[in-house]
Structures are given as C-alpha cells and as structure tokens.
Amino acid sequence: MEEQKLKTRIDPLTGEIITEVEDSPEVIAEKQLFRKNPARAQALRDLMYESLKEHIDSQNIPADRRDEMMFIMIANSVMDLVFDAPTTDIAMESSYCFDEMLGMALANKKFEVDIIAEAKKAVETVKREDFPSDEAYLEGMREFEERWWDMGQPALGMRSPNDAIYEMLGKYKLNEE
C-alpha cells in the first residue's frame, strides 16, 4: 500500500493550520486530465459555439447536415487548440498517440470489440508457473503482449489488432506522413 503524504498549510484569513492528505500523482493527473472536462466543454461552448453557429447559418447548408457540420467544426477547433498549446515536439507525439487511440476506437466500433480488454484477457493466459522467476514471468508477459498485437484475432476477422487499427487510420488518411 502506498504511504499517504500529508501537506500542511496555513489559512491566510484565519491563521488556522490545516493538514490534508496530499493527492497521489495518479489522482492529480485524473483531476487535471479528465475531471475538468465538463467545465472545459462549457468554456469551449462559451468560446466558440455562437461564432460557429453564425458561420453555419450564413452558409447554404441543408438543415439535415447542420448538426454534423457543427460537430465537425467544433472537433476541428478543439484539436487546433489542443495541438497548438504544447511545444511542437510534444504536439507531434500527442497527435500520433491521438491518431492511434482514434484508430483503435474506430476498430472497436467496426468489429464490436474492446481491443484493450481482449489484450488483457490474452495476457492473463500467461501463467507464472511456466517461468523460473518473477523477472522471467514479467518479461514473458511483455513479450507475449508485444507479439499479440501482430497476431490475427478472431474478434477482428483474423486481422491483427495493429492491422485493424492501421486499416481504420488508412480510411481517414491518418497513417500517411
């Protein structure tokens, strides 16, 4: 079990000494990366919804396509913000990771499967008793998982997970330089 760290601060208004449990790096990351997303969504709405709606209203877009166009414009604008914020090298790495996750999500949808859950199930078939040490077991699991991504899987029509993801990326030209 991870040892809890305490942090102490003094309330500037009352002078009260307050001791709190310090969040783990994982909890801090969870809060920053995901729990703020509902508030971010509202901030983005306030930032861009009206101007995008005005732009769409000024175009000759059929009524049945307006929602789709609004979604595409918002998604594009959000990605512009996300990839413009960090340094170029971090943005490049983030964009490659985003594309891979998008490809996996699209493959999951197409094949009605959860590739990560399938990988986890497959790795769980590697048994500790088949290895002489814990280190060898961990290395064996790592090697098996690495190979698994290139093995044909029944849930993916005998495509490997990497091939299924690559196909989906190709459909959108996201695997091109």
mmCIF file with all atom_site columns, C-alpha atoms in Angstrom:
data_model
loop_
_atom_site.group_PDB
_atom_site.id
_atom_site.type_symbol
_atom_site.label_atom_id
_atom_site.label_alt_id
_atom_site.label_comp_id
_atom_site.label_asym_id
_atom_site.label_entity_id
_atom_site.label_seq_id
_atom_site.pdbx_PDB_ins_code
_atom_site.Cartn_x
_atom_site.Cartn_y
_atom_site.Cartn_z
_atom_site.occupancy
_atom_site.B_iso_or_equiv
_atom_site.pdbx_formal_charge
_atom_site.auth_seq_id
_atom_site.auth_comp_id
_atom_site.auth_asym_id
_atom_site.auth_atom_id
_atom_site.pdbx_PDB_model_num
ATOM 1   C CA . MET A 1 1   ? 0.000   0.000   0.000   1.00 0.00 ? 1   MET A CA 1
ATOM 2   C CA . GLU A 1 2   ? 1.253   3.458   -0.896  1.00 0.00 ? 2   GLU A CA 1
ATOM 3   C CA . GLU A 1 3   ? 2.150   5.637   2.064   1.00 0.00 ? 3   GLU A CA 1
ATOM 4   C CA . GLN A 1 4   ? -0.049  8.703   2.320   1.00 0.00 ? 4   GLN A CA 1
ATOM 5   C CA . LYS A 1 5   ? 1.724   12.041  2.350   1.00 0.00 ? 5   LYS A CA 1
ATOM 6   C CA . LEU A 1 6   ? 0.422   14.902  4.403   1.00 0.00 ? 6   LEU A CA 1
ATOM 7   C CA . LYS A 1 7   ? 0.636   18.535  3.470   1.00 0.00 ? 7   LYS A CA 1
ATOM 8   C CA . THR A 1 8   ? 0.223   21.393  5.862   1.00 0.00 ? 8   THR A CA 1
ATOM 9   C CA . ARG A 1 9   ? -0.842  24.898  5.004   1.00 0.00 ? 9   ARG A CA 1
ATOM 10  C CA . ILE A 1 10  ? -1.902  27.976  6.903   1.00 0.00 ? 10  ILE A CA 1
ATOM 11  C CA . ASP A 1 11  ? -5.197  29.607  6.024   1.00 0.00 ? 11  ASP A CA 1
ATOM 12  C CA . PRO A 1 12  ? -4.225  33.228  5.207   1.00 0.00 ? 12  PRO A CA 1
ATOM 13  C CA . LEU A 1 13  ? -7.529  34.620  6.511   1.00 0.00 ? 13  LEU A CA 1
ATOM 14  C CA . THR A 1 14  ? -7.840  32.769  9.816   1.00 0.00 ? 14  THR A CA 1
ATOM 15  C CA . GLY A 1 15  ? -4.271  31.689  10.551  1.00 0.00 ? 15  GLY A CA 1
ATOM 16  C CA . GLU A 1 16  ? -5.601  28.168  11.077  1.00 0.00 ? 16  GLU A CA 1
ATOM 17  C CA . ILE A 1 17  ? -3.104  25.371  10.453  1.00 0.00 ? 17  ILE A CA 1
ATOM 18  C CA . ILE A 1 18  ? -4.671  22.830  8.093   1.00 0.00 ? 18  ILE A CA 1
ATOM 19  C CA . THR A 1 19  ? -3.258  19.369  7.491   1.00 0.00 ? 19  THR A CA 1
ATOM 20  C CA . GLU A 1 20  ? -4.544  17.448  4.477   1.00 0.00 ? 20  GLU A CA 1
ATOM 21  C CA . VAL A 1 21  ? -3.709  14.192  2.734   1.00 0.00 ? 21  VAL A CA 1
ATOM 22  C CA . GLU A 1 22  ? -1.728  15.002  -0.395  1.00 0.00 ? 22  GLU A CA 1
ATOM 23  C CA . ASP A 1 23  ? -3.141  13.506  -3.582  1.00 0.00 ? 23  ASP A CA 1
ATOM 24  C CA . SER A 1 24  ? -1.078  10.889  -5.394  1.00 0.00 ? 24  SER A CA 1
ATOM 25  C CA . PRO A 1 25  ? 0.316   11.791  -8.832  1.00 0.00 ? 25  PRO A CA 1
ATOM 26  C CA . GLU A 1 26  ? -2.323  9.496   -10.356 1.00 0.00 ? 26  GLU A CA 1
ATOM 27  C CA . VAL A 1 27  ? -5.172  11.349  -8.611  1.00 0.00 ? 27  VAL A CA 1
ATOM 28  C CA . ILE A 1 28  ? -3.697  14.708  -9.586  1.00 0.00 ? 28  ILE A CA 1
ATOM 29  C CA . ALA A 1 29  ? -3.470  13.554  -13.214 1.00 0.00 ? 29  ALA A CA 1
ATOM 30  C CA . GLU A 1 30  ? -7.049  12.204  -13.126 1.00 0.00 ? 30  GLU A CA 1
ATOM 31  C CA . LYS A 1 31  ? -8.342  15.520  -11.813 1.00 0.00 ? 31  LYS A CA 1
ATOM 32  C CA . GLN A 1 32  ? -6.388  17.602  -14.344 1.00 0.00 ? 32  GLN A CA 1
ATOM 33  C CA . LEU A 1 33  ? -6.875  15.427  -17.415 1.00 0.00 ? 33  LEU A CA 1
ATOM 34  C CA . PHE A 1 34  ? -10.446 14.167  -17.040 1.00 0.00 ? 34  PHE A CA 1
ATOM 35  C CA . ARG A 1 35  ? -12.499 15.602  -14.180 1.00 0.00 ? 35  ARG A CA 1
ATOM 36  C CA . LYS A 1 36  ? -12.216 19.123  -15.555 1.00 0.00 ? 36  LYS A CA 1
ATOM 37  C CA . ASN A 1 37  ? -13.604 18.116  -18.969 1.00 0.00 ? 37  ASN A CA 1
ATOM 38  C CA . PRO A 1 38  ? -17.255 19.031  -18.235 1.00 0.00 ? 38  PRO A CA 1
ATOM 39  C CA . ALA A 1 39  ? -16.145 22.540  -17.248 1.00 0.00 ? 39  ALA A CA 1
ATOM 40  C CA . ARG A 1 40  ? -13.833 22.688  -20.272 1.00 0.00 ? 40  ARG A CA 1
ATOM 41  C CA . ALA A 1 41  ? -16.750 21.731  -22.527 1.00 0.00 ? 41  ALA A CA 1
ATOM 42  C CA . GLN A 1 42  ? -18.806 24.625  -21.152 1.00 0.00 ? 42  GLN A CA 1
ATOM 43  C CA . ALA A 1 43  ? -15.888 27.028  -21.554 1.00 0.00 ? 43  ALA A CA 1
ATOM 44  C CA . LEU A 1 44  ? -15.413 25.891  -25.164 1.00 0.00 ? 44  LEU A CA 1
ATOM 45  C CA . ARG A 1 45  ? -19.126 26.385  -25.781 1.00 0.00 ? 45  ARG A CA 1
ATOM 46  C CA . ASP A 1 46  ? -18.844 29.943  -24.497 1.00 0.00 ? 46  ASP A CA 1
ATOM 47  C CA . LEU A 1 47  ? -15.720 30.474  -26.603 1.00 0.00 ? 47  LEU A CA 1
ATOM 48  C CA . MET A 1 48  ? -16.873 29.190  -29.966 1.00 0.00 ? 48  MET A CA 1
ATOM 49  C CA . TYR A 1 49  ? -20.477 27.979  -30.200 1.00 0.00 ? 49  TYR A CA 1
ATOM 50  C CA . GLU A 1 50  ? -22.074 31.284  -31.219 1.00 0.00 ? 50  GLU A CA 1
ATOM 51  C CA . SER A 1 51  ? -19.495 32.157  -33.867 1.00 0.00 ? 51  SER A CA 1
ATOM 52  C CA . LEU A 1 52  ? -19.600 28.655  -35.357 1.00 0.00 ? 52  LEU A CA 1
ATOM 53  C CA . LYS A 1 53  ? -23.413 28.708  -35.345 1.00 0.00 ? 53  LYS A CA 1
ATOM 54  C CA . GLU A 1 54  ? -23.403 32.095  -37.074 1.00 0.00 ? 54  GLU A CA 1
ATOM 55  C CA . HIS A 1 55  ? -20.955 30.779  -39.682 1.00 0.00 ? 55  HIS A CA 1
ATOM 56  C CA . ILE A 1 56  ? -23.105 27.712  -40.377 1.00 0.00 ? 56  ILE A CA 1
ATOM 57  C CA . ASP A 1 57  ? -26.270 29.840  -40.514 1.00 0.00 ? 57  ASP A CA 1
ATOM 58  C CA . SER A 1 58  ? -24.611 32.070  -43.129 1.00 0.00 ? 58  SER A CA 1
ATOM 59  C CA . GLN A 1 59  ? -23.842 29.089  -45.395 1.00 0.00 ? 59  GLN A CA 1
ATOM 60  C CA . ASN A 1 60  ? -26.258 27.218  -47.619 1.00 0.00 ? 60  ASN A CA 1
ATOM 61  C CA . ILE A 1 61  ? -26.021 24.038  -45.582 1.00 0.00 ? 61  ILE A CA 1
ATOM 62  C CA . PRO A 1 62  ? -29.105 21.804  -45.691 1.00 0.00 ? 62  PRO A CA 1
ATOM 63  C CA . ALA A 1 63  ? -30.888 21.606  -42.334 1.00 0.00 ? 63  ALA A CA 1
ATOM 64  C CA . ASP A 1 64  ? -30.262 17.861  -42.026 1.00 0.00 ? 64  ASP A CA 1
ATOM 65  C CA . ARG A 1 65  ? -26.477 18.445  -42.281 1.00 0.00 ? 65  ARG A CA 1
ATOM 66  C CA . ARG A 1 66  ? -26.152 21.406  -39.888 1.00 0.00 ? 66  ARG A CA 1
ATOM 67  C CA . ASP A 1 67  ? -25.607 19.369  -36.703 1.00 0.00 ? 67  ASP A CA 1
ATOM 68  C CA . GLU A 1 68  ? -22.969 17.240  -38.403 1.00 0.00 ? 68  GLU A CA 1
ATOM 69  C CA . MET A 1 69  ? -21.197 20.334  -39.745 1.00 0.00 ? 69  MET A CA 1
ATOM 70  C CA . MET A 1 70  ? -21.315 21.969  -36.297 1.00 0.00 ? 70  MET A CA 1
ATOM 71  C CA . PHE A 1 71  ? -19.795 18.838  -34.735 1.00 0.00 ? 71  PHE A CA 1
ATOM 72  C CA . ILE A 1 72  ? -17.000 18.679  -37.296 1.00 0.00 ? 72  ILE A CA 1
ATOM 73  C CA . MET A 1 73  ? -16.179 22.372  -36.906 1.00 0.00 ? 73  MET A CA 1
ATOM 74  C CA . ILE A 1 74  ? -16.120 22.139  -33.103 1.00 0.00 ? 74  ILE A CA 1
ATOM 75  C CA . ALA A 1 75  ? -13.986 18.986  -33.115 1.00 0.00 ? 75  ALA A CA 1
ATOM 76  C CA . ASN A 1 76  ? -11.554 20.618  -35.545 1.00 0.00 ? 76  ASN A CA 1
ATOM 77  C CA . SER A 1 77  ? -11.360 23.773  -33.435 1.00 0.00 ? 77  SER A CA 1
ATOM 78  C CA . VAL A 1 78  ? -10.735 21.792  -30.240 1.00 0.00 ? 78  VAL A CA 1
ATOM 79  C CA . MET A 1 79  ? -7.959  19.772  -31.893 1.00 0.00 ? 79  MET A CA 1
ATOM 80  C CA . ASP A 1 80  ? -6.399  23.018  -33.149 1.00 0.00 ? 80  ASP A CA 1
ATOM 81  C CA . LEU A 1 81  ? -6.378  24.328  -29.569 1.00 0.00 ? 81  LEU A CA 1
ATOM 82  C CA . VAL A 1 82  ? -5.007  21.093  -28.104 1.00 0.00 ? 82  VAL A CA 1
ATOM 83  C CA . PHE A 1 83  ? -2.219  20.660  -30.644 1.00 0.00 ? 83  PHE A CA 1
ATOM 84  C CA . ASP A 1 84  ? -1.277  24.339  -30.710 1.00 0.00 ? 84  ASP A CA 1
ATOM 85  C CA . ALA A 1 85  ? -0.865  24.594  -26.916 1.00 0.00 ? 85  ALA A CA 1
ATOM 86  C CA . PRO A 1 86  ? 2.272   22.483  -26.286 1.00 0.00 ? 86  PRO A CA 1
ATOM 87  C CA . THR A 1 87  ? 5.670   22.667  -27.913 1.00 0.00 ? 87  THR A CA 1
ATOM 88  C CA . THR A 1 88  ? 5.869   21.225  -31.428 1.00 0.00 ? 88  THR A CA 1
ATOM 89  C CA . ASP A 1 89  ? 7.596   18.002  -30.350 1.00 0.00 ? 89  ASP A CA 1
ATOM 90  C CA . ILE A 1 90  ? 5.006   17.313  -27.641 1.00 0.00 ? 90  ILE A CA 1
ATOM 91  C CA . ALA A 1 91  ? 2.183   18.238  -30.023 1.00 0.00 ? 91  ALA A CA 1
ATOM 92  C CA . MET A 1 92  ? 3.570   15.858  -32.658 1.00 0.00 ? 92  MET A CA 1
ATOM 93  C CA . GLU A 1 93  ? 3.815   12.974  -30.168 1.00 0.00 ? 93  GLU A CA 1
ATOM 94  C CA . SER A 1 94  ? 0.344   13.763  -28.818 1.00 0.00 ? 94  SER A CA 1
ATOM 95  C CA . SER A 1 95  ? -1.116  13.802  -32.320 1.00 0.00 ? 95  SER A CA 1
ATOM 96  C CA . TYR A 1 96  ? 0.367   10.378  -33.130 1.00 0.00 ? 96  TYR A CA 1
ATOM 97  C CA . CYS A 1 97  ? -0.999  8.984   -29.855 1.00 0.00 ? 97  CYS A CA 1
ATOM 98  C CA . PHE A 1 98  ? -4.389  10.579  -30.531 1.00 0.00 ? 98  PHE A CA 1
ATOM 99  C CA . ASP A 1 99  ? -4.496  9.047   -34.004 1.00 0.00 ? 99  ASP A CA 1
ATOM 100 C CA . GLU A 1 100 ? -3.642  5.599   -32.614 1.00 0.00 ? 100 GLU A CA 1
ATOM 101 C CA . MET A 1 101 ? -6.380  5.852   -29.981 1.00 0.00 ? 101 MET A CA 1
ATOM 102 C CA . LEU A 1 102 ? -8.828  7.092   -32.613 1.00 0.00 ? 102 LEU A CA 1
ATOM 103 C CA . GLY A 1 103 ? -7.898  4.171   -34.883 1.00 0.00 ? 103 GLY A CA 1
ATOM 104 C CA . MET A 1 104 ? -8.409  1.738   -32.015 1.00 0.00 ? 104 MET A CA 1
ATOM 105 C CA . ALA A 1 105 ? -11.779 3.254   -31.105 1.00 0.00 ? 105 ALA A CA 1
ATOM 106 C CA . LEU A 1 106 ? -12.885 3.029   -34.744 1.00 0.00 ? 106 LEU A CA 1
ATOM 107 C CA . ALA A 1 107 ? -11.721 -0.608  -34.961 1.00 0.00 ? 107 ALA A CA 1
ATOM 108 C CA . ASN A 1 108 ? -13.546 -1.365  -31.701 1.00 0.00 ? 108 ASN A CA 1
ATOM 109 C CA . LYS A 1 109 ? -16.709 0.131   -33.170 1.00 0.00 ? 109 LYS A CA 1
ATOM 110 C CA . LYS A 1 110 ? -16.392 -1.632  -36.529 1.00 0.00 ? 110 LYS A CA 1
ATOM 111 C CA . PHE A 1 111 ? -15.737 -5.062  -35.011 1.00 0.00 ? 111 PHE A CA 1
ATOM 112 C CA . GLU A 1 112 ? -17.881 -4.515  -31.897 1.00 0.00 ? 112 GLU A CA 1
ATOM 113 C CA . VAL A 1 113 ? -14.951 -5.443  -29.664 1.00 0.00 ? 113 VAL A CA 1
ATOM 114 C CA . ASP A 1 114 ? -12.754 -3.858  -26.990 1.00 0.00 ? 114 ASP A CA 1
ATOM 115 C CA . ILE A 1 115 ? -9.200  -4.439  -28.202 1.00 0.00 ? 115 ILE A CA 1
ATOM 116 C CA . ILE A 1 116 ? -7.644  -3.466  -24.854 1.00 0.00 ? 116 ILE A CA 1
ATOM 117 C CA . ALA A 1 117 ? -9.938  -5.893  -22.974 1.00 0.00 ? 117 ALA A CA 1
ATOM 118 C CA . GLU A 1 118 ? -9.037  -8.628  -25.477 1.00 0.00 ? 118 GLU A CA 1
ATOM 119 C CA . ALA A 1 119 ? -5.326  -7.933  -24.983 1.00 0.00 ? 119 ALA A CA 1
ATOM 120 C CA . LYS A 1 120 ? -5.775  -8.090  -21.208 1.00 0.00 ? 120 LYS A CA 1
ATOM 121 C CA . LYS A 1 121 ? -7.590  -11.423 -21.455 1.00 0.00 ? 121 LYS A CA 1
ATOM 122 C CA . ALA A 1 122 ? -4.850  -12.803 -23.699 1.00 0.00 ? 122 ALA A CA 1
ATOM 123 C CA . VAL A 1 123 ? -2.040  -11.688 -21.382 1.00 0.00 ? 123 VAL A CA 1
ATOM 124 C CA . GLU A 1 124 ? -3.847  -13.313 -18.445 1.00 0.00 ? 124 GLU A CA 1
ATOM 125 C CA . THR A 1 125 ? -3.297  -16.687 -20.146 1.00 0.00 ? 125 THR A CA 1
ATOM 126 C CA . VAL A 1 126 ? 0.450   -16.355 -19.466 1.00 0.00 ? 126 VAL A CA 1
ATOM 127 C CA . LYS A 1 127 ? 0.968   -18.284 -16.224 1.00 0.00 ? 127 LYS A CA 1
ATOM 128 C CA . ARG A 1 128 ? 3.582   -17.523 -13.575 1.00 0.00 ? 128 ARG A CA 1
ATOM 129 C CA . GLU A 1 129 ? 4.319   -21.224 -13.010 1.00 0.00 ? 129 GLU A CA 1
ATOM 130 C CA . ASP A 1 130 ? 5.638   -21.506 -16.575 1.00 0.00 ? 130 ASP A CA 1
ATOM 131 C CA . PHE A 1 131 ? 8.628   -19.279 -15.700 1.00 0.00 ? 131 PHE A CA 1
ATOM 132 C CA . PRO A 1 132 ? 11.620  -19.788 -13.415 1.00 0.00 ? 132 PRO A CA 1
ATOM 133 C CA . SER A 1 133 ? 11.424  -16.344 -11.762 1.00 0.00 ? 133 SER A CA 1
ATOM 134 C CA . ASP A 1 134 ? 9.211   -13.297 -11.354 1.00 0.00 ? 134 ASP A CA 1
ATOM 135 C CA . GLU A 1 135 ? 11.508  -11.341 -13.674 1.00 0.00 ? 135 GLU A CA 1
ATOM 136 C CA . ALA A 1 136 ? 11.263  -14.022 -16.363 1.00 0.00 ? 136 ALA A CA 1
ATOM 137 C CA . TYR A 1 137 ? 7.479   -14.098 -15.936 1.00 0.00 ? 137 TYR A CA 1
ATOM 138 C CA . LEU A 1 138 ? 7.189   -10.316 -16.370 1.00 0.00 ? 138 LEU A CA 1
ATOM 139 C CA . GLU A 1 139 ? 9.460   -10.437 -19.416 1.00 0.00 ? 139 GLU A CA 1
ATOM 140 C CA . GLY A 1 140 ? 7.420   -13.333 -20.844 1.00 0.00 ? 140 GLY A CA 1
ATOM 141 C CA . MET A 1 141 ? 4.189   -11.385 -20.357 1.00 0.00 ? 141 MET A CA 1
ATOM 142 C CA . ARG A 1 142 ? 5.707   -8.317  -22.028 1.00 0.00 ? 142 ARG A CA 1
ATOM 143 C CA . GLU A 1 143 ? 6.954   -10.359 -24.997 1.00 0.00 ? 143 GLU A CA 1
ATOM 144 C CA . PHE A 1 144 ? 3.616   -12.154 -25.358 1.00 0.00 ? 144 PHE A CA 1
ATOM 145 C CA . GLU A 1 145 ? 1.671   -8.887  -25.306 1.00 0.00 ? 145 GLU A CA 1
ATOM 146 C CA . GLU A 1 146 ? 4.018   -7.347  -27.860 1.00 0.00 ? 146 GLU A CA 1
ATOM 147 C CA . ARG A 1 147 ? 3.520   -10.346 -30.191 1.00 0.00 ? 147 ARG A CA 1
ATOM 148 C CA . TRP A 1 148 ? -0.250  -10.395 -29.564 1.00 0.00 ? 148 TRP A CA 1
ATOM 149 C CA . TRP A 1 149 ? -0.698  -7.026  -31.287 1.00 0.00 ? 149 TRP A CA 1
ATOM 150 C CA . ASP A 1 150 ? 0.574   -8.625  -34.520 1.00 0.00 ? 150 ASP A CA 1
ATOM 151 C CA . MET A 1 151 ? -1.386  -11.921 -34.241 1.00 0.00 ? 151 MET A CA 1
ATOM 152 C CA . GLY A 1 152 ? -4.638  -12.479 -36.135 1.00 0.00 ? 152 GLY A CA 1
ATOM 153 C CA . GLN A 1 153 ? -7.602  -12.305 -33.760 1.00 0.00 ? 153 GLN A CA 1
ATOM 154 C CA . PRO A 1 154 ? -10.987 -13.975 -34.341 1.00 0.00 ? 154 PRO A CA 1
ATOM 155 C CA . ALA A 1 155 ? -12.817 -10.924 -32.940 1.00 0.00 ? 155 ALA A CA 1
ATOM 156 C CA . LEU A 1 156 ? -11.158 -8.827  -35.668 1.00 0.00 ? 156 LEU A CA 1
ATOM 157 C CA . GLY A 1 157 ? -11.895 -11.140 -38.608 1.00 0.00 ? 157 GLY A CA 1
ATOM 158 C CA . MET A 1 158 ? -8.411  -12.681 -38.166 1.00 0.00 ? 158 MET A CA 1
ATOM 159 C CA . ARG A 1 159 ? -6.725  -9.324  -38.595 1.00 0.00 ? 159 ARG A CA 1
ATOM 160 C CA . SER A 1 160 ? -4.094  -8.428  -36.051 1.00 0.00 ? 160 SER A CA 1
ATOM 161 C CA . PRO A 1 161 ? -5.033  -5.532  -33.761 1.00 0.00 ? 161 PRO A CA 1
ATOM 162 C CA . ASN A 1 162 ? -2.263  -3.446  -35.351 1.00 0.00 ? 162 ASN A CA 1
ATOM 163 C CA . ASP A 1 163 ? -3.606  -4.200  -38.846 1.00 0.00 ? 163 ASP A CA 1
ATOM 164 C CA . ALA A 1 164 ? -7.203  -3.404  -37.835 1.00 0.00 ? 164 ALA A CA 1
ATOM 165 C CA . ILE A 1 165 ? -6.091  -0.072  -36.365 1.00 0.00 ? 165 ILE A CA 1
ATOM 166 C CA . TYR A 1 166 ? -3.915  0.700   -39.396 1.00 0.00 ? 166 TYR A CA 1
ATOM 167 C CA . GLU A 1 167 ? -6.840  -0.045  -41.740 1.00 0.00 ? 167 GLU A CA 1
ATOM 168 C CA . MET A 1 168 ? -9.081  2.357   -39.853 1.00 0.00 ? 168 MET A CA 1
ATOM 169 C CA . LEU A 1 169 ? -6.399  5.052   -39.898 1.00 0.00 ? 169 LEU A CA 1
ATOM 170 C CA . GLY A 1 170 ? -5.984  4.479   -43.637 1.00 0.00 ? 170 GLY A CA 1
ATOM 171 C CA . LYS A 1 171 ? -9.695  5.035   -44.225 1.00 0.00 ? 171 LYS A CA 1
ATOM 172 C CA . TYR A 1 172 ? -9.181  8.607   -42.977 1.00 0.00 ? 172 TYR A CA 1
ATOM 173 C CA . LYS A 1 173 ? -5.642  9.003   -44.365 1.00 0.00 ? 173 LYS A CA 1
ATOM 174 C CA . LEU A 1 174 ? -4.293  9.320   -40.808 1.00 0.00 ? 174 LEU A CA 1
ATOM 175 C CA . ASN A 1 175 ? -1.480  6.816   -41.376 1.00 0.00 ? 175 ASN A CA 1
ATOM 176 C CA . GLU A 1 176 ? 0.184   8.929   -44.058 1.00 0.00 ? 176 GLU A CA 1
ATOM 177 C CA . GLU A 1 177 ? 3.097   11.302  -43.493 1.00 0.00 ? 177 GLU A CA 1
#
